[in-house]
Short mmCIF file of N, CA and C and ligand atoms in Angstrom, two decimals:
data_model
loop_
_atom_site.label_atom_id
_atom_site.label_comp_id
_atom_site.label_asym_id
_atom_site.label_seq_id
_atom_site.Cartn_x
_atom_site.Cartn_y
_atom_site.Cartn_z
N UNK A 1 -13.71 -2.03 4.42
CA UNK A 1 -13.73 -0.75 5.12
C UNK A 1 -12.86 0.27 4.38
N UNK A 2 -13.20 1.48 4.48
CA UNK A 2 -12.64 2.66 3.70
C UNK A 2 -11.30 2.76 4.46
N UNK A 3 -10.22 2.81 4.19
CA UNK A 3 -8.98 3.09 4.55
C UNK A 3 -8.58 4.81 5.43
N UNK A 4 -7.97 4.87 6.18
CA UNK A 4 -7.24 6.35 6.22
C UNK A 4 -6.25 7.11 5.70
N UNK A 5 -6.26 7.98 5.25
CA UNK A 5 -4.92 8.27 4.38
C UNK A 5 -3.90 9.31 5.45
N UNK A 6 -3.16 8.84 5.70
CA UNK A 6 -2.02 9.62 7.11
C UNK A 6 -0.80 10.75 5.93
N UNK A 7 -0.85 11.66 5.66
CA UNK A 7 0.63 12.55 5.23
C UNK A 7 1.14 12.87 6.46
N UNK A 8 2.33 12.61 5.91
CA UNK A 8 3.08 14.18 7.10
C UNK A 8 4.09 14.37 6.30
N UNK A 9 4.10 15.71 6.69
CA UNK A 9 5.36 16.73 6.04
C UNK A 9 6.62 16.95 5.66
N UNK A 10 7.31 15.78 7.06
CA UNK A 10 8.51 15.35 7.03
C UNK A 10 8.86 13.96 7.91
N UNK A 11 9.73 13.65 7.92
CA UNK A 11 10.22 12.31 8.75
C UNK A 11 10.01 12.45 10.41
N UNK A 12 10.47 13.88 10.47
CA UNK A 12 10.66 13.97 11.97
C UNK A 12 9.52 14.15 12.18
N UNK A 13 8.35 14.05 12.25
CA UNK A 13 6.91 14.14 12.55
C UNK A 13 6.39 12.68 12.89
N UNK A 14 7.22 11.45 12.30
CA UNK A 14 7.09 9.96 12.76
C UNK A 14 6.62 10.03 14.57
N UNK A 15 6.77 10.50 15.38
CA UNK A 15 7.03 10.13 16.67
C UNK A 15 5.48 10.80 16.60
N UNK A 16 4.69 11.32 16.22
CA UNK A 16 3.41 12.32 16.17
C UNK A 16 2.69 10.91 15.53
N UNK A 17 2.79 10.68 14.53
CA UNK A 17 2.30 9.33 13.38
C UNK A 17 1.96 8.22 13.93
N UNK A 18 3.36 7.87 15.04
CA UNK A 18 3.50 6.47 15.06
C UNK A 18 1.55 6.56 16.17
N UNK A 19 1.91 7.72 16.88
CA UNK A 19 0.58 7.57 17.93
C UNK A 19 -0.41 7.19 17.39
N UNK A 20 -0.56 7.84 15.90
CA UNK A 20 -1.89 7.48 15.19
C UNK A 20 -1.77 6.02 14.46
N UNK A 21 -0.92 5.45 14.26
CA UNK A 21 -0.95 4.34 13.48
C UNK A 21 -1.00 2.98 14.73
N UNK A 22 -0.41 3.35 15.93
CA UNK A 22 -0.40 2.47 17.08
C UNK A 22 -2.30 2.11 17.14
N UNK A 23 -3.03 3.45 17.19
CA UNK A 23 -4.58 3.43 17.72
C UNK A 23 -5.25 3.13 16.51
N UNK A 24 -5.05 3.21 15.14
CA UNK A 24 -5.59 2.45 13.89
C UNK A 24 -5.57 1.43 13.93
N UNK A 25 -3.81 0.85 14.40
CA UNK A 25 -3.76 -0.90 14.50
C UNK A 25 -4.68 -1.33 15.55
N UNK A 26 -5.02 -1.11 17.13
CA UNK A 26 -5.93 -1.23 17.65
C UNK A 26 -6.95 -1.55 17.54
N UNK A 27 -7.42 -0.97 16.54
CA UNK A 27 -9.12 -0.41 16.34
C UNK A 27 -9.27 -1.68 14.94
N UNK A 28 -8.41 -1.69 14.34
CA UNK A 28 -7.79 -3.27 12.77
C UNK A 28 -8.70 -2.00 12.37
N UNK A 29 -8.04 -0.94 11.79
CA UNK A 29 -8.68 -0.02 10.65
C UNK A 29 -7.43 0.04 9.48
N UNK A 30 -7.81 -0.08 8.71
CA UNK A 30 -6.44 0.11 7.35
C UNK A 30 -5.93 1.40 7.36
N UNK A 31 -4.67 1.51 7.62
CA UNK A 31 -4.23 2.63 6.66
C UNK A 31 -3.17 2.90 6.07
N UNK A 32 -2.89 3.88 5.17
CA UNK A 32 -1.55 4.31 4.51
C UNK A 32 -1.05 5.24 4.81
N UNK A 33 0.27 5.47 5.03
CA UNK A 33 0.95 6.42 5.55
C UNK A 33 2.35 6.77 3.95
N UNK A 34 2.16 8.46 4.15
CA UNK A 34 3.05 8.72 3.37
C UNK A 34 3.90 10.19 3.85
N UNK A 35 4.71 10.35 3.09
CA UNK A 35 5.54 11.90 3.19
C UNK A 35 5.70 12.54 2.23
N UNK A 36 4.57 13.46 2.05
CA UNK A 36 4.49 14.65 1.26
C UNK A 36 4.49 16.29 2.05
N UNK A 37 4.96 17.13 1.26
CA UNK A 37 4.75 18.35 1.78
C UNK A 37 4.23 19.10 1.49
N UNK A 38 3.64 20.43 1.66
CA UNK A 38 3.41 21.39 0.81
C UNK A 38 3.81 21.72 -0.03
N UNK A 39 5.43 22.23 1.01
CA UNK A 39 6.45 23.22 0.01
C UNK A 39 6.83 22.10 -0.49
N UNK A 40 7.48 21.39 0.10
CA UNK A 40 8.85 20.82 -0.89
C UNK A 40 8.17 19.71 -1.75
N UNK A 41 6.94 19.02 -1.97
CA UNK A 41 6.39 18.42 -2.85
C UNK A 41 4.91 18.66 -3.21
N UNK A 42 4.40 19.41 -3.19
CA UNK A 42 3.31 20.29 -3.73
C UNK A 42 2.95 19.37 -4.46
N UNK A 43 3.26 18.98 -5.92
CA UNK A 43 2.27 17.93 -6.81
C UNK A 43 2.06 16.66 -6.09
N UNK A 44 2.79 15.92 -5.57
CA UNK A 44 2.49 14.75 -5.19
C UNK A 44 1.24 14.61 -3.49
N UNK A 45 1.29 16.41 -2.60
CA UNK A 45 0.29 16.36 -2.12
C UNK A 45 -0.73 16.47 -2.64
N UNK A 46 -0.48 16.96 -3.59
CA UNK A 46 -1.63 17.83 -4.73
C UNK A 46 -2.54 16.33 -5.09
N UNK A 47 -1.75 15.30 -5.89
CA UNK A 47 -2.28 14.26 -6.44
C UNK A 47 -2.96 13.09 -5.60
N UNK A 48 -2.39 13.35 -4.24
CA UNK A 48 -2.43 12.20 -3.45
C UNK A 48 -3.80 12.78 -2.78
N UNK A 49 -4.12 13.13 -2.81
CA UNK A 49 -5.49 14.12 -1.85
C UNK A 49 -6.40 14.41 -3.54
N UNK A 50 -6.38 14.66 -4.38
CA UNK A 50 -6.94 14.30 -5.75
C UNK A 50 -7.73 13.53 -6.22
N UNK A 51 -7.07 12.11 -5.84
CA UNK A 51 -7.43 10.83 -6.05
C UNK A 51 -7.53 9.44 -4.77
N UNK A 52 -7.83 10.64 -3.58
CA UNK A 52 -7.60 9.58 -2.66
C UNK A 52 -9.23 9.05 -2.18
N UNK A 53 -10.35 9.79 -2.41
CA UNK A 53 -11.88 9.42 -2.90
C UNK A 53 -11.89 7.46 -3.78
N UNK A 54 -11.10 8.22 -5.02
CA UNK A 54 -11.56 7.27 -5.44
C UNK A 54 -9.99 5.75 -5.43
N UNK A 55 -9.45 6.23 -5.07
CA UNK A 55 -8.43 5.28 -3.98
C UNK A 55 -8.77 4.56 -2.73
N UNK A 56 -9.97 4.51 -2.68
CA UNK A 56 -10.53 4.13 -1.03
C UNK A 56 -10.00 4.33 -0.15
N UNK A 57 -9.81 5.63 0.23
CA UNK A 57 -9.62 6.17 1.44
C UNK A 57 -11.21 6.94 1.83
N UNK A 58 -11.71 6.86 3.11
CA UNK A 58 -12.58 7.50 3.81
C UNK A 58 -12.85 9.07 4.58
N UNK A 59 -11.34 9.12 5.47
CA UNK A 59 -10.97 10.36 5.82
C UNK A 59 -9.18 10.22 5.88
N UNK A 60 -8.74 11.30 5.43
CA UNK A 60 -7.16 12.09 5.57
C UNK A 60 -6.69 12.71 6.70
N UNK A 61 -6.07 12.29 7.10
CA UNK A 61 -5.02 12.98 8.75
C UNK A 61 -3.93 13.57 8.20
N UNK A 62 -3.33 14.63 8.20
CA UNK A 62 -2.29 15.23 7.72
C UNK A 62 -1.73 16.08 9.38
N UNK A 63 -0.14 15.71 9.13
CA UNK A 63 0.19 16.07 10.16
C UNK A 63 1.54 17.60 9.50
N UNK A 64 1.79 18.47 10.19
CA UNK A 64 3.01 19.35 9.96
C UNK A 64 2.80 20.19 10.78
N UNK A 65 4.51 20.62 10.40
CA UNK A 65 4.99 21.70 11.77
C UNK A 65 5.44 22.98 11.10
N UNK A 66 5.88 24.01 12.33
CA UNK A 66 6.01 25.25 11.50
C UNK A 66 5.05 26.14 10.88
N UNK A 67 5.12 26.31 9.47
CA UNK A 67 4.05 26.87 8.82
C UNK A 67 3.79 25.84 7.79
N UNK A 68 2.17 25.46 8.55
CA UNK A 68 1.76 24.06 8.74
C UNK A 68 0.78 24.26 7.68
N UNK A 69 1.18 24.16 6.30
CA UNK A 69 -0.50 24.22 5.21
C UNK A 69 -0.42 22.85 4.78
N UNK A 70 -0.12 21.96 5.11
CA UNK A 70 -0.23 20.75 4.44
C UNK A 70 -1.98 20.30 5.05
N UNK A 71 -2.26 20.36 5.82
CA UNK A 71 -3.74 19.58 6.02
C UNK A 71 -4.82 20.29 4.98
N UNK A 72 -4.81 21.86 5.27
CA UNK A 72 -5.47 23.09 4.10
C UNK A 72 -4.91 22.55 2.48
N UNK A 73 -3.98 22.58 2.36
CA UNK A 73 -3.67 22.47 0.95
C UNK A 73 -3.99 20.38 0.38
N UNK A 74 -4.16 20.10 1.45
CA UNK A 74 -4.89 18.50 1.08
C UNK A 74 -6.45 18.74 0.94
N UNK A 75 -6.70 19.66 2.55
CA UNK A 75 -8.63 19.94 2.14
C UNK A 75 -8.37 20.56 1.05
N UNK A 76 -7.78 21.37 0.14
CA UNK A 76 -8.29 22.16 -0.52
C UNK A 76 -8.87 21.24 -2.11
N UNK A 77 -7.63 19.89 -2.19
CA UNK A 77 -8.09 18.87 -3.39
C UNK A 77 -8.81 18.07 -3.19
N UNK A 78 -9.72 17.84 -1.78
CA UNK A 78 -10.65 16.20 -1.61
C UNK A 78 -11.36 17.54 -1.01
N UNK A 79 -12.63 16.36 -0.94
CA UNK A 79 -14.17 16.88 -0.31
C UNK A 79 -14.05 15.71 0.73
N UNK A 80 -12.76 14.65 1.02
CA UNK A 80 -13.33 13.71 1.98
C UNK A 80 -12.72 14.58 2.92
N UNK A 81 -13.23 14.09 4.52
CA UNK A 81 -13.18 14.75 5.71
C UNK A 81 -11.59 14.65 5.94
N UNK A 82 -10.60 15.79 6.58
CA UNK A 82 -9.37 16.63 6.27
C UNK A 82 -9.64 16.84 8.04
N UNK A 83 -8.22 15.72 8.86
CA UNK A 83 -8.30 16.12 10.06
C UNK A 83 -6.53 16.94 10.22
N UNK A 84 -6.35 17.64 10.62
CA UNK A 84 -5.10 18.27 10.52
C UNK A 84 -4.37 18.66 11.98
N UNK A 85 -3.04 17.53 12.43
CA UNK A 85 -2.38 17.50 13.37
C UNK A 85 -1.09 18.64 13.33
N UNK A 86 -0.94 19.97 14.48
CA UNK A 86 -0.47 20.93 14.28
C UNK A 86 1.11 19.90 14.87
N UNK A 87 2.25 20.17 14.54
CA UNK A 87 3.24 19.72 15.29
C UNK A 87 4.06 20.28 15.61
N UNK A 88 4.19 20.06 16.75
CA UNK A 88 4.86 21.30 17.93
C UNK A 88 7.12 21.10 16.93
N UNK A 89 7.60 21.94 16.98
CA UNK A 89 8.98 22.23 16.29
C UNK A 89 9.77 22.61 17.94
N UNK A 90 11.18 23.03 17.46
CA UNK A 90 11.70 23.61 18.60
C UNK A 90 11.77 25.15 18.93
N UNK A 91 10.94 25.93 18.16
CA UNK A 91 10.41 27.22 18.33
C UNK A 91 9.19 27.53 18.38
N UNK A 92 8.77 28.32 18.91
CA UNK A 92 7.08 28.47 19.07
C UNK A 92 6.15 27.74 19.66
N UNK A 93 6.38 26.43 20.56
CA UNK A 93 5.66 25.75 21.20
C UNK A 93 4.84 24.97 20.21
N UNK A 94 4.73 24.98 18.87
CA UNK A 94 3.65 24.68 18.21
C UNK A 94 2.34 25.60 18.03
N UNK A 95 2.42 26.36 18.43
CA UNK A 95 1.71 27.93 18.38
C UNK A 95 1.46 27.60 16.68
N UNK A 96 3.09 27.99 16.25
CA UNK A 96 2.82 28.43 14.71
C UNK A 96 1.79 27.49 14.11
N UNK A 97 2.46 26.27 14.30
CA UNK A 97 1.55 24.95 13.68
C UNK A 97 -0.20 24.99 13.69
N UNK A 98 -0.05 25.12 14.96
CA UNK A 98 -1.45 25.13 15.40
C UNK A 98 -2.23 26.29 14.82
N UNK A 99 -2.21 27.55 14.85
CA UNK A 99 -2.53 28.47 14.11
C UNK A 99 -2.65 28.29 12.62
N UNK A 100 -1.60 27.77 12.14
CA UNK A 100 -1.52 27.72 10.56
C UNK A 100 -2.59 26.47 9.89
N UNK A 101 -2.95 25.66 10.91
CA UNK A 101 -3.96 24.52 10.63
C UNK A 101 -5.35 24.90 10.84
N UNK A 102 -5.44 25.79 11.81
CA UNK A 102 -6.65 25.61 12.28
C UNK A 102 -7.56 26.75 11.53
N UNK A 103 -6.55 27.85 11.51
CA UNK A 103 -7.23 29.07 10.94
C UNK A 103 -7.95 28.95 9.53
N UNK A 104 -8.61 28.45 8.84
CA UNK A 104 -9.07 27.70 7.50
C UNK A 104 -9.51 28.93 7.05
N UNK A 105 -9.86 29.38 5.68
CA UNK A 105 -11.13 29.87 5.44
C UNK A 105 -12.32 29.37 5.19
N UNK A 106 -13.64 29.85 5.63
CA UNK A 106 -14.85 29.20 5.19
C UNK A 106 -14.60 28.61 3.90
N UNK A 107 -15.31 27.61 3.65
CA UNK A 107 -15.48 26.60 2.43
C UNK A 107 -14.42 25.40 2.62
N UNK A 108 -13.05 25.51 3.06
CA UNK A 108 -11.98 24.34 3.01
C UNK A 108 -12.03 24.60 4.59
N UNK A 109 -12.32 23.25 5.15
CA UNK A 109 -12.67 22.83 6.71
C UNK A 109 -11.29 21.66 6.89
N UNK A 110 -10.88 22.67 8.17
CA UNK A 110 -9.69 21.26 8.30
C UNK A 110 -10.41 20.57 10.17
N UNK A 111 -10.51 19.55 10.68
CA UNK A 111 -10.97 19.71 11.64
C UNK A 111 -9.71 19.48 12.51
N UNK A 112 -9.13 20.13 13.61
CA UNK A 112 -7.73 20.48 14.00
C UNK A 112 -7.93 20.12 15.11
N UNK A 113 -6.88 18.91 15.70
CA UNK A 113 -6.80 18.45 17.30
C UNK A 113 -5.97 19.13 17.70
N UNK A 114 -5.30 18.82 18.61
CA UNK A 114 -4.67 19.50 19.57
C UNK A 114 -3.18 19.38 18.98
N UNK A 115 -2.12 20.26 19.47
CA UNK A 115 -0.37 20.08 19.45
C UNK A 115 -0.46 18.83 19.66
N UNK A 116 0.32 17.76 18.46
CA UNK A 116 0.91 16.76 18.81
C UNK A 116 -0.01 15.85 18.71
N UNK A 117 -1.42 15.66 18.94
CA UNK A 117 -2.42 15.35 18.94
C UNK A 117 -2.70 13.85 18.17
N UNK A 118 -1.70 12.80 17.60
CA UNK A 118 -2.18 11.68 16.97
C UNK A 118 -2.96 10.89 17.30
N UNK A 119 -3.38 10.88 18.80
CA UNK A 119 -3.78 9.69 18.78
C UNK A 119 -5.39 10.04 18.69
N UNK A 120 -5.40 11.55 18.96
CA UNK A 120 -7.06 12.16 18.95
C UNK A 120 -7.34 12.04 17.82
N UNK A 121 -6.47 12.21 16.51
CA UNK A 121 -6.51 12.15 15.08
C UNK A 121 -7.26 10.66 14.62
N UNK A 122 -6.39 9.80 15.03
CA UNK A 122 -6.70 9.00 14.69
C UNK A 122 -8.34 8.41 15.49
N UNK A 123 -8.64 8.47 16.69
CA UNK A 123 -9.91 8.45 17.18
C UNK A 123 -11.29 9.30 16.63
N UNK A 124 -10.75 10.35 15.90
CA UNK A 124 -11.83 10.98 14.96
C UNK A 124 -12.04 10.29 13.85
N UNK A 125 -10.85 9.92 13.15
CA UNK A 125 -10.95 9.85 11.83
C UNK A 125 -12.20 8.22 12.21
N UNK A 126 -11.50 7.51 13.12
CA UNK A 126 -12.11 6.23 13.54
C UNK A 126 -13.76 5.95 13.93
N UNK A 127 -14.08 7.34 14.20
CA UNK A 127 -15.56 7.98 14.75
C UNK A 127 -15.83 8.25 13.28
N UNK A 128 -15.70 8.70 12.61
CA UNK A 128 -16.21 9.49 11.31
C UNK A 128 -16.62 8.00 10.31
N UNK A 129 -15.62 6.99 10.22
CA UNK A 129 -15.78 5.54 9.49
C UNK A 129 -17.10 4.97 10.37
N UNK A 130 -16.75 5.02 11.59
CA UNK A 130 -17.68 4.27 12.58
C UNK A 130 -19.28 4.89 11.68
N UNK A 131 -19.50 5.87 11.47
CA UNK A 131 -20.68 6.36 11.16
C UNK A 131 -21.33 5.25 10.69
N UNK A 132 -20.90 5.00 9.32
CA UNK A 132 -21.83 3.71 8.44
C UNK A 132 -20.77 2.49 8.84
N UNK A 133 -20.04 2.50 9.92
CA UNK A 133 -20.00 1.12 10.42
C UNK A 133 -19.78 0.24 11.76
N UNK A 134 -21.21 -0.44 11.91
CA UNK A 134 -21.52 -0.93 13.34
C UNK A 134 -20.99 -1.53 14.54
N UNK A 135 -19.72 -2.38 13.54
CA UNK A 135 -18.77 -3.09 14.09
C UNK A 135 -17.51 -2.16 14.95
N UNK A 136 -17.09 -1.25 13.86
CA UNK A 136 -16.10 -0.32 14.25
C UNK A 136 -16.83 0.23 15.55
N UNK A 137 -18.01 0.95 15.48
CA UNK A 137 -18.61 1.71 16.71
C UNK A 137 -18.26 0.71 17.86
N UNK A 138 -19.03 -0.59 18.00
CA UNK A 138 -18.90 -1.33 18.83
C UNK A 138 -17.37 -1.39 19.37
N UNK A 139 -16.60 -1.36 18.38
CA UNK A 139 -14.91 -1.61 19.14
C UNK A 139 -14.81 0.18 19.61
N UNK A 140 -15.20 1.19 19.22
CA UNK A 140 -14.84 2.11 19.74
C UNK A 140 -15.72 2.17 21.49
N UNK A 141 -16.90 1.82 20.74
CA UNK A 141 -17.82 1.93 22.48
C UNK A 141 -16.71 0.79 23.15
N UNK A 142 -16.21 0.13 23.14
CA UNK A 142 -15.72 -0.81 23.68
C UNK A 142 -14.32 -0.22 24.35
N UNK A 143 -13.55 0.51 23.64
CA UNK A 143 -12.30 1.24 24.05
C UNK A 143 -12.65 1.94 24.83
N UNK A 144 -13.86 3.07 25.22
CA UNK A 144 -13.98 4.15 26.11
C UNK A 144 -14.63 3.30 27.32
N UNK A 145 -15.15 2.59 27.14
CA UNK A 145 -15.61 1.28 28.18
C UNK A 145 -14.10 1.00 28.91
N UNK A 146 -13.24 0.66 28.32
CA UNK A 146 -11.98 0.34 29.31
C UNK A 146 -10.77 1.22 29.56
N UNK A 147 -11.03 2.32 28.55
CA UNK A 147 -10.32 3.65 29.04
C UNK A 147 -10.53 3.98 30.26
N UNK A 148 -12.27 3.86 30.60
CA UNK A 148 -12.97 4.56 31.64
C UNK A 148 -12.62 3.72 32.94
N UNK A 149 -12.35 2.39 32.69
CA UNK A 149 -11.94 1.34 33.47
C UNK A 149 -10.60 1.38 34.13
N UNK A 150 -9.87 2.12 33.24
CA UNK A 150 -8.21 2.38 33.56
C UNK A 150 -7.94 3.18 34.90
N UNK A 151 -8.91 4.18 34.49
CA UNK A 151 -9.38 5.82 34.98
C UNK A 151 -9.86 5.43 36.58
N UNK A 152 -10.63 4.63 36.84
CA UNK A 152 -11.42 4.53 37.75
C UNK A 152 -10.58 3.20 38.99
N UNK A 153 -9.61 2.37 37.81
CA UNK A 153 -8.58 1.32 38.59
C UNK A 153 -7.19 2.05 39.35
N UNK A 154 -6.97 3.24 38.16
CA UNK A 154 -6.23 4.71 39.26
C UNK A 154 -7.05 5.07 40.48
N UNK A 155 -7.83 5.53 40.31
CA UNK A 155 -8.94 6.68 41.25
C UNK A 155 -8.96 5.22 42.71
N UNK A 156 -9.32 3.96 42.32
CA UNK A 156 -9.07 3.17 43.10
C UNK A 156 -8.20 3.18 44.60
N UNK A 157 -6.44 3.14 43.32
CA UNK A 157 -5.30 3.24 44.11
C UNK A 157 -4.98 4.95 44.22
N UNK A 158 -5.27 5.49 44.02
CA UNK A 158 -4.10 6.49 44.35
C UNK A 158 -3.95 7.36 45.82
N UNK A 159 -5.29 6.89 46.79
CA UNK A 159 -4.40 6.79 47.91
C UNK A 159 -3.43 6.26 48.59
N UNK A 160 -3.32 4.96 47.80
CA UNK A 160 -1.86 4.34 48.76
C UNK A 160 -1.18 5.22 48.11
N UNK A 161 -0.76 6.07 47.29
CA UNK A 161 0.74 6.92 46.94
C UNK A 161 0.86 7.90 47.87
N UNK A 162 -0.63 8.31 48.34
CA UNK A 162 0.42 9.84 48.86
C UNK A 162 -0.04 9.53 50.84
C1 LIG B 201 7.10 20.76 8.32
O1 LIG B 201 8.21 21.38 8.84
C2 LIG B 201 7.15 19.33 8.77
O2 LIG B 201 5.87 18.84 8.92
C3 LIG B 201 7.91 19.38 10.06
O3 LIG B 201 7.05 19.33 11.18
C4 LIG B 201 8.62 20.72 10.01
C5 LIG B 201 10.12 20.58 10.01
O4 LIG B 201 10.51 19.70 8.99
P1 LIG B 201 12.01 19.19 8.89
O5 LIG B 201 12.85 20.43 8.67
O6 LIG B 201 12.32 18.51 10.21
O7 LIG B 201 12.04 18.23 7.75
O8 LIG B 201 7.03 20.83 6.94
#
């Protein structure tokens, strides 16, 4: 199976990551996780999104906060699919983030979840592999099968609370 390739920007973005790497291990999808930035390491995002095609990786999750070009400046070196997690800082709600990811120009497509968003990250990137593979689908149909199960074992109880 094609691997995922996870950046993020900085360390403190781990608690955003770990969500996505918790729902990869889940799903037994491979992936690699690294810390590159825009600013402060530009070549090594540069290279790592370059050569990550023919590195077997499938699709890239890039996570950052602030003024957030790391997912754009990864789409801008691969043609593989570029999902980009905005991450909320202690100013701006994640506004900035979110804006700075999502706003693309035509031609470099980042596809942008929500503030904070790992674990949706990782459920796309997991949908996008699933395409050409049957097994993966099956474990994903299988997760919303007992998500939906969770959902409905609440809806159950939640008159005894109130
Ligand atoms: C971004 O700036 C990172 O992705 C992080 O979300 C934010 C703040 O980084 P640190 O100053 O905490 O390293 O590049």
């Amino acid at each position: 199976m094609k691997k995922v390739g996870i950046i993020m920007g900085s360390d403190s973005d781990l608690p955003i990551i770990k969500k996505a790497t918790d729902t990869l291990r889940a799903l037994d999808i491979p992936y690699e996780v690294h810390i590159y930035s825009a600013h402060r390491t530009p070549e090594q995002a540069k290279d790592f999104a370059a050569n990550a095609r023919k590195n077997g990786f499938g699709v890239l999750i890039a996570a950052a906060g602030m003024a957030a070009h790391l997912a754009g400046a990864i789409a801008a070196n691969t043609t593989l699919p570029v999902i980009g997690i905005p991450c909320k800082s202690s100013v701006l709600d994640g506004m900035d983030a979110l804006l700075s990811t999502v706003m693309m120009p035509t031609g470099i497509p980042v596809a942008t979840v929500a503030i904070n968003g790992g674990g949706n990250a990782a459920l796309l990137a997991a949908q996008i592999l699933a395409v050409e593979d049957a097994a993966l689908a099956d474990r994903l149909d299988r997760k919303r099968a007992a998500d939906a199960a969770a959902v409905l074992e609440k809806d159950a109880r939640v008159m005894e609370q109130l």
